[in-house]
Amino acid sequence: SLPNVQFDYFDCNEHRSLVVRPQGVDAPAILLCGHLDVIEHPQPECYRSHIEEGRIYGPGSGDMKGQNAILVELFRALHKRHPGISLGLALTSDEERGGADGIRFLCEEQNLRCGVVIVPDGGSLNDVTIEEKGVLHARVQCSGQEAHGARPWLGDNALELLVERLQALKQHFQQFWPDADIEEQVNHWFPTCCVTVISTDNTTPNRIPDHAEAILDIRFPPPDSVAGMIATVSEVLGPRCTLEPLMTAEPTHLNPDSLFVEITQEITGQPVRMVRASGGSDGRFFRQYGIPVNLSRPLVGNLHAIDEWIDIASMVTYYQICERYIERKLVGQRDVR
């Protein structure tokens, strides 16, 4: 146990968060931030892990249970070594659903603040993220007229209408794709739209459905905005479709600390790339309050797949980067034990 450390639990819509801070410190100089939730796979038996050839394999290993282990050990070790150090830890349980009940709730409704936050949920070991695309998750609904499948002229097939409008949406976004093969950090900085779910209440083979819906995952860089993207998508879908935003986020500039970049290069001996991410993170909620975000992580792969992995050696390296950064920033030590 660590003396003079306070544990605070917060609940929002059945999502629990934990914030650990030195007693009497509401806004630590540095906050370590992670999320415990992982995406849902249809096969429950896949939630197992194993170690193979220097990697931990299993759902959530790289996004981000491996990083959580690093954050917890950093917090424990540094508080033991430097009692009273202005270092906090926040762990949430809803990042994969958008973070509204986690970091958004903590920052907006519980007034969580810090000087700078470390979020190991993007980039890579030598890739520090400086920008993230905006996000629009939305439900599209179409209505029609049910009828017998043998007499389609008597009905108005909502599912066929939905597919038609989704195809129009695909063609709209296709104009932004480059002609060359897409390479991360080379030519990926353009708006994208994916249909991730499509469904109808109908379960009868010979009935024309009168309702159908789909879920969209749209990502966009600046200068696009949430409001502008909603307007554009609604126009492309047309008047017979309704668009319901489920989760939104504006494009975000993360403003990482130059000292973190410097120490990353010191530890790895390799140049650091400042990169732009197609995905998003909880870092965007901190940026709304002007808090710089250090966003990088160990080597990971196959994220959101059953064979997701994290490289163990790079976990050690990432730990050393954060350890040296925190001690140099808060304690002034240039040499780390």
PDB file of C-alpha atoms in Angstrom, residues 6 11 18 58 74 80-82 86-88 97 129 131 162 167 186 207 219 222 251 253 261 282-283 300 329 337:
ATOM      1  CA  GLN A   6      -6.276   8.852  -2.205  1.00  0.00           C
ATOM      2  CA  ASP A  11     -19.887   5.992 -11.539  1.00  0.00           C
ATOM      3  CA  LEU A  18     -10.920   5.195 -10.695  1.00  0.00           C
ATOM      4  CA  GLY A  58      -5.145 -11.742 -26.869  1.00  0.00           C
ATOM      5  CA  LEU A  74       4.817   3.529 -12.851  1.00  0.00           C
ATOM      6  CA  LYS A  80       7.287   4.724  -3.394  1.00  0.00           C
ATOM      7  CA  ARG A  81      10.540   6.306  -4.600  1.00  0.00           C
ATOM      8  CA  HIS A  82       9.329   9.916  -4.311  1.00  0.00           C
ATOM      9  CA  SER A  86       2.499  15.146  -8.046  1.00  0.00           C
ATOM     10  CA  LEU A  87       1.529  12.132 -10.150  1.00  0.00           C
ATOM     11  CA  GLY A  88      -2.011  10.838 -10.658  1.00  0.00           C
ATOM     12  CA  ARG A  97     -17.825   3.340 -26.501  1.00  0.00           C
ATOM     13  CA  THR A 129       0.717  11.633 -32.065  1.00  0.00           C
ATOM     14  CA  GLU A 131      -3.324  15.183 -34.370  1.00  0.00           C
ATOM     15  CA  LEU A 162     -31.048   1.894 -47.277  1.00  0.00           C
ATOM     16  CA  GLN A 167     -23.946   3.130 -51.853  1.00  0.00           C
ATOM     17  CA  VAL A 186       1.894   9.020 -46.077  1.00  0.00           C
ATOM     18  CA  ARG A 207     -41.946 -10.246 -46.123  1.00  0.00           C
ATOM     19  CA  ARG A 219     -13.514   9.885 -39.515  1.00  0.00           C
ATOM     20  CA  PRO A 222      -9.622  19.415 -40.320  1.00  0.00           C
ATOM     21  CA  PRO A 251     -10.482  16.847 -34.909  1.00  0.00           C
ATOM     22  CA  HIS A 253      -4.417  18.807 -31.917  1.00  0.00           C
ATOM     23  CA  VAL A 261       9.655  13.789 -27.342  1.00  0.00           C
ATOM     24  CA  ASP A 282      -9.564  10.030 -24.592  1.00  0.00           C
ATOM     25  CA  GLY A 283      -6.901  12.676 -25.088  1.00  0.00           C
ATOM     26  CA  VAL A 300       1.251  -3.275 -30.807  1.00  0.00           C
ATOM     27  CA  LYS A 329       9.890  16.902 -15.065  1.00  0.00           C
ATOM     28  CA  ARG A 337      17.803   3.986 -11.531  1.00  0.00           C
TER      29      ARG A 337
END
